[in-house]
Amino acid sequence: MLEPLSYRIEVPCNQEKAFTVFTKDMTKWWPLDKRAMSMYATGKPAKSIEVDGRAGGHVVEIGADGSEHHWGTFTAYDPFEYLAMDFHMGLPPEQSGTVAVTFIAVDATRTVVELVHSNWEGYGDKADMMYSGYGSSWHMLFEECFKAACSE
């Protein structure tokens, strides 16, 4: 069994902004020129990421050619405090792990954000590959890119 990957950072913005940047403003921090299905499919960066913010809503990458790549489905969506999703970027929906994110207000200008990526077995025979890939990627994606977007 692969252990969950856990990250805890403090971002320089309030809880509402941190949640909004992570979800509705995902295009501001996710590097679509490096980590996007469009790059693999067409060699071109994705145009955007659409987030349907609700339990049962989807995260969808919109490719440069208009193609859609489904990344995941929210299993929980509690605005400004918590979200969880079945995450399967690049794989069929039935092969997914779980990404859960908690937003904890420190004060009016700081928020602690905890991200846990678990259920690696959900990726089936790709579990080790996904674990290795996200084990090295979440540091850059979450601790660097997301944190920087929160300070804008």
PDB file of C-alpha atoms in Angstrom:
ATOM      1  CA  MET A   1       0.000   0.000   0.000  1.00  0.00           C
ATOM      2  CA  LEU A   2       1.372   3.408  -0.989  1.00  0.00           C
ATOM      3  CA  GLU A   3       1.284   6.084   1.692  1.00  0.00           C
ATOM      4  CA  PRO A   4      -0.653   9.320   1.065  1.00  0.00           C
ATOM      5  CA  LEU A   5       1.349  12.339  -0.043  1.00  0.00           C
ATOM      6  CA  SER A   6       0.679  15.208   2.368  1.00  0.00           C
ATOM      7  CA  TYR A   7       1.600  18.864   2.093  1.00  0.00           C
ATOM      8  CA  ARG A   8       0.891  21.744   4.479  1.00  0.00           C
ATOM      9  CA  ILE A   9       1.670  25.333   3.554  1.00  0.00           C
ATOM     10  CA  GLU A  10       0.753  28.794   4.747  1.00  0.00           C
ATOM     11  CA  VAL A  11      -0.358  31.193   2.011  1.00  0.00           C
ATOM     12  CA  PRO A  12      -0.418  35.012   2.215  1.00  0.00           C
ATOM     13  CA  CYS A  13      -4.144  35.522   1.679  1.00  0.00           C
ATOM     14  CA  ASN A  14      -7.432  34.989   3.470  1.00  0.00           C
ATOM     15  CA  GLN A  15      -9.286  31.672   3.480  1.00  0.00           C
ATOM     16  CA  GLU A  16     -11.842  32.707   0.845  1.00  0.00           C
ATOM     17  CA  LYS A  17      -9.175  33.853  -1.599  1.00  0.00           C
ATOM     18  CA  ALA A  18      -7.070  30.707  -1.055  1.00  0.00           C
ATOM     19  CA  PHE A  19     -10.083  28.496  -1.825  1.00  0.00           C
ATOM     20  CA  THR A  20     -11.031  30.574  -4.866  1.00  0.00           C
ATOM     21  CA  VAL A  21      -7.490  30.554  -6.258  1.00  0.00           C
ATOM     22  CA  PHE A  22      -7.299  26.774  -5.813  1.00  0.00           C
ATOM     23  CA  THR A  23     -10.615  26.189  -7.581  1.00  0.00           C
ATOM     24  CA  LYS A  24     -12.140  28.917  -9.757  1.00  0.00           C
ATOM     25  CA  ASP A  25      -8.759  30.523 -10.570  1.00  0.00           C
ATOM     26  CA  MET A  26      -6.870  27.271 -11.134  1.00  0.00           C
ATOM     27  CA  THR A  27      -5.534  28.527 -14.480  1.00  0.00           C
ATOM     28  CA  LYS A  28      -3.551  31.167 -12.558  1.00  0.00           C
ATOM     29  CA  TRP A  29      -1.383  28.569 -10.858  1.00  0.00           C
ATOM     30  CA  TRP A  30      -1.529  25.275 -12.749  1.00  0.00           C
ATOM     31  CA  PRO A  31       1.268  25.321 -15.397  1.00  0.00           C
ATOM     32  CA  LEU A  32      -0.735  24.450 -18.508  1.00  0.00           C
ATOM     33  CA  ASP A  33       2.416  24.622 -20.616  1.00  0.00           C
ATOM     34  CA  LYS A  34       4.016  21.798 -18.588  1.00  0.00           C
ATOM     35  CA  ARG A  35       1.350  19.726 -16.808  1.00  0.00           C
ATOM     36  CA  ALA A  36      -1.605  19.360 -19.152  1.00  0.00           C
ATOM     37  CA  MET A  37      -3.124  16.567 -21.203  1.00  0.00           C
ATOM     38  CA  SER A  38      -3.106  18.906 -24.223  1.00  0.00           C
ATOM     39  CA  MET A  39       0.691  19.011 -24.139  1.00  0.00           C
ATOM     40  CA  TYR A  40       0.778  15.226 -24.486  1.00  0.00           C
ATOM     41  CA  ALA A  41      -1.960  15.104 -27.119  1.00  0.00           C
ATOM     42  CA  THR A  42      -1.083  18.081 -29.350  1.00  0.00           C
ATOM     43  CA  GLY A  43       2.198  19.514 -28.065  1.00  0.00           C
ATOM     44  CA  LYS A  44       0.410  22.800 -27.346  1.00  0.00           C
ATOM     45  CA  PRO A  45      -0.458  24.250 -23.928  1.00  0.00           C
ATOM     46  CA  ALA A  46      -4.047  24.028 -22.768  1.00  0.00           C
ATOM     47  CA  LYS A  47      -6.202  27.153 -23.014  1.00  0.00           C
ATOM     48  CA  SER A  48      -7.822  26.915 -19.606  1.00  0.00           C
ATOM     49  CA  ILE A  49      -9.238  24.815 -16.815  1.00  0.00           C
ATOM     50  CA  GLU A  50     -12.964  24.887 -16.106  1.00  0.00           C
ATOM     51  CA  VAL A  51     -14.085  24.102 -12.569  1.00  0.00           C
ATOM     52  CA  ASP A  52     -17.714  23.256 -11.795  1.00  0.00           C
ATOM     53  CA  GLY A  53     -17.555  24.063  -8.093  1.00  0.00           C
ATOM     54  CA  ARG A  54     -19.997  21.719  -6.379  1.00  0.00           C
ATOM     55  CA  ALA A  55     -20.162  18.139  -5.164  1.00  0.00           C
ATOM     56  CA  GLY A  56     -20.503  16.117  -8.364  1.00  0.00           C
ATOM     57  CA  GLY A  57     -18.917  18.918 -10.419  1.00  0.00           C
ATOM     58  CA  HIS A  58     -15.967  18.332 -12.711  1.00  0.00           C
ATOM     59  CA  VAL A  59     -12.536  19.782 -13.352  1.00  0.00           C
ATOM     60  CA  VAL A  60     -11.968  19.925 -17.109  1.00  0.00           C
ATOM     61  CA  GLU A  61      -8.941  21.075 -19.089  1.00  0.00           C
ATOM     62  CA  ILE A  62      -9.759  22.904 -22.333  1.00  0.00           C
ATOM     63  CA  GLY A  63      -7.130  22.242 -24.976  1.00  0.00           C
ATOM     64  CA  ALA A  64      -5.765  24.730 -27.504  1.00  0.00           C
ATOM     65  CA  ASP A  65      -7.863  22.900 -30.108  1.00  0.00           C
ATOM     66  CA  GLY A  66     -11.019  23.050 -27.947  1.00  0.00           C
ATOM     67  CA  SER A  67     -10.746  19.436 -26.821  1.00  0.00           C
ATOM     68  CA  GLU A  68     -11.820  18.621 -23.279  1.00  0.00           C
ATOM     69  CA  HIS A  69      -9.851  16.489 -20.852  1.00  0.00           C
ATOM     70  CA  HIS A  70     -11.689  15.451 -17.685  1.00  0.00           C
ATOM     71  CA  TRP A  71      -9.321  15.578 -14.688  1.00  0.00           C
ATOM     72  CA  GLY A  72     -11.642  14.731 -11.831  1.00  0.00           C
ATOM     73  CA  THR A  73     -14.972  14.932 -10.021  1.00  0.00           C
ATOM     74  CA  PHE A  74     -15.621  16.659  -6.693  1.00  0.00           C
ATOM     75  CA  THR A  75     -16.868  14.259  -4.036  1.00  0.00           C
ATOM     76  CA  ALA A  76     -17.039  17.065  -1.435  1.00  0.00           C
ATOM     77  CA  TYR A  77     -17.158  20.826  -1.920  1.00  0.00           C
ATOM     78  CA  ASP A  78     -17.548  23.036   1.140  1.00  0.00           C
ATOM     79  CA  PRO A  79     -16.655  26.556  -0.070  1.00  0.00           C
ATOM     80  CA  PHE A  80     -13.719  28.178   1.628  1.00  0.00           C
ATOM     81  CA  GLU A  81     -13.058  25.216   3.969  1.00  0.00           C
ATOM     82  CA  TYR A  82     -12.704  21.846   2.229  1.00  0.00           C
ATOM     83  CA  LEU A  83     -12.854  19.982  -1.048  1.00  0.00           C
ATOM     84  CA  ALA A  84     -12.163  16.441  -2.165  1.00  0.00           C
ATOM     85  CA  MET A  85     -12.130  14.951  -5.625  1.00  0.00           C
ATOM     86  CA  ASP A  86     -11.606  11.721  -7.448  1.00  0.00           C
ATOM     87  CA  PHE A  87      -8.520  12.722  -9.440  1.00  0.00           C
ATOM     88  CA  HIS A  88      -7.581  10.822 -12.587  1.00  0.00           C
ATOM     89  CA  MET A  89      -5.866  13.292 -14.914  1.00  0.00           C
ATOM     90  CA  GLY A  90      -5.002  11.341 -18.058  1.00  0.00           C
ATOM     91  CA  LEU A  91      -6.715   8.130 -16.977  1.00  0.00           C
ATOM     92  CA  PRO A  92     -10.289   6.831 -17.216  1.00  0.00           C
ATOM     93  CA  PRO A  93     -12.540   8.067 -14.361  1.00  0.00           C
ATOM     94  CA  GLU A  94     -12.702   4.593 -12.841  1.00  0.00           C
ATOM     95  CA  GLN A  95      -8.918   4.739 -12.301  1.00  0.00           C
ATOM     96  CA  SER A  96      -8.628   7.560  -9.796  1.00  0.00           C
ATOM     97  CA  GLY A  97      -6.912   8.579  -6.610  1.00  0.00           C
ATOM     98  CA  THR A  98      -8.250  11.077  -4.105  1.00  0.00           C
ATOM     99  CA  VAL A  99      -7.100  14.666  -3.630  1.00  0.00           C
ATOM    100  CA  ALA A 100      -8.432  16.378  -0.490  1.00  0.00           C
ATOM    101  CA  VAL A 101      -7.665  19.992   0.408  1.00  0.00           C
ATOM    102  CA  THR A 102      -8.429  21.771   3.682  1.00  0.00           C
ATOM    103  CA  PHE A 103      -8.291  25.567   4.126  1.00  0.00           C
ATOM    104  CA  ILE A 104      -7.744  26.810   7.700  1.00  0.00           C
ATOM    105  CA  ALA A 105      -7.892  30.541   8.427  1.00  0.00           C
ATOM    106  CA  VAL A 106      -4.975  31.779  10.532  1.00  0.00           C
ATOM    107  CA  ASP A 107      -6.102  35.397  10.463  1.00  0.00           C
ATOM    108  CA  ALA A 108      -7.492  37.921   7.941  1.00  0.00           C
ATOM    109  CA  THR A 109      -4.410  37.694   5.710  1.00  0.00           C
ATOM    110  CA  ARG A 110      -3.060  34.149   6.145  1.00  0.00           C
ATOM    111  CA  THR A 111      -4.410  30.646   5.544  1.00  0.00           C
ATOM    112  CA  VAL A 112      -2.956  27.209   6.158  1.00  0.00           C
ATOM    113  CA  VAL A 113      -3.739  24.876   3.271  1.00  0.00           C
ATOM    114  CA  GLU A 114      -3.338  21.119   3.580  1.00  0.00           C
ATOM    115  CA  LEU A 115      -3.345  18.863   0.513  1.00  0.00           C
ATOM    116  CA  VAL A 116      -3.459  15.072   0.771  1.00  0.00           C
ATOM    117  CA  HIS A 117      -3.266  12.853  -2.319  1.00  0.00           C
ATOM    118  CA  SER A 118      -4.265   9.289  -1.415  1.00  0.00           C
ATOM    119  CA  ASN A 119      -5.948   6.114  -2.667  1.00  0.00           C
ATOM    120  CA  TRP A 120      -3.086   5.334  -5.033  1.00  0.00           C
ATOM    121  CA  GLU A 121      -4.458   1.818  -5.448  1.00  0.00           C
ATOM    122  CA  GLY A 122      -7.374   3.397  -7.318  1.00  0.00           C
ATOM    123  CA  TYR A 123      -4.986   3.958 -10.229  1.00  0.00           C
ATOM    124  CA  GLY A 124      -4.642   0.191 -10.672  1.00  0.00           C
ATOM    125  CA  ASP A 125      -1.484  -0.925 -12.445  1.00  0.00           C
ATOM    126  CA  LYS A 126      -0.473   2.732 -12.901  1.00  0.00           C
ATOM    127  CA  ALA A 127      -0.317   3.383  -9.130  1.00  0.00           C
ATOM    128  CA  ASP A 128       3.484   3.380  -8.849  1.00  0.00           C
ATOM    129  CA  MET A 129       3.873   5.633 -11.899  1.00  0.00           C
ATOM    130  CA  MET A 130       1.257   8.114 -10.597  1.00  0.00           C
ATOM    131  CA  TYR A 131       2.798   8.086  -7.119  1.00  0.00           C
ATOM    132  CA  SER A 132       6.247   8.789  -8.492  1.00  0.00           C
ATOM    133  CA  GLY A 133       4.977  11.514 -10.849  1.00  0.00           C
ATOM    134  CA  TYR A 134       2.889  13.376  -8.294  1.00  0.00           C
ATOM    135  CA  GLY A 135       5.422  12.728  -5.573  1.00  0.00           C
ATOM    136  CA  SER A 136       7.767  15.010  -7.469  1.00  0.00           C
ATOM    137  CA  SER A 137       5.118  17.328  -8.980  1.00  0.00           C
ATOM    138  CA  TRP A 138       2.994  18.419  -6.012  1.00  0.00           C
ATOM    139  CA  HIS A 139       5.934  20.256  -4.503  1.00  0.00           C
ATOM    140  CA  MET A 140       6.155  22.495  -7.575  1.00  0.00           C
ATOM    141  CA  LEU A 141       2.405  22.661  -8.261  1.00  0.00           C
ATOM    142  CA  PHE A 142       1.174  23.267  -4.725  1.00  0.00           C
ATOM    143  CA  GLU A 143       4.052  24.598  -2.653  1.00  0.00           C
ATOM    144  CA  GLU A 144       5.418  26.914  -5.350  1.00  0.00           C
ATOM    145  CA  CYS A 145       2.822  27.734  -8.035  1.00  0.00           C
ATOM    146  CA  PHE A 146      -0.325  27.775  -5.882  1.00  0.00           C
ATOM    147  CA  LYS A 147       1.372  29.638  -3.050  1.00  0.00           C
ATOM    148  CA  ALA A 148       2.688  32.304  -5.478  1.00  0.00           C
ATOM    149  CA  ALA A 149      -0.781  32.761  -7.026  1.00  0.00           C
ATOM    150  CA  CYS A 150      -2.244  33.379  -3.558  1.00  0.00           C
ATOM    151  CA  SER A 151       0.151  36.288  -3.046  1.00  0.00           C
ATOM    152  CA  GLU A 152      -0.988  38.151  -6.195  1.00  0.00           C
TER     153      GLU A 152
END
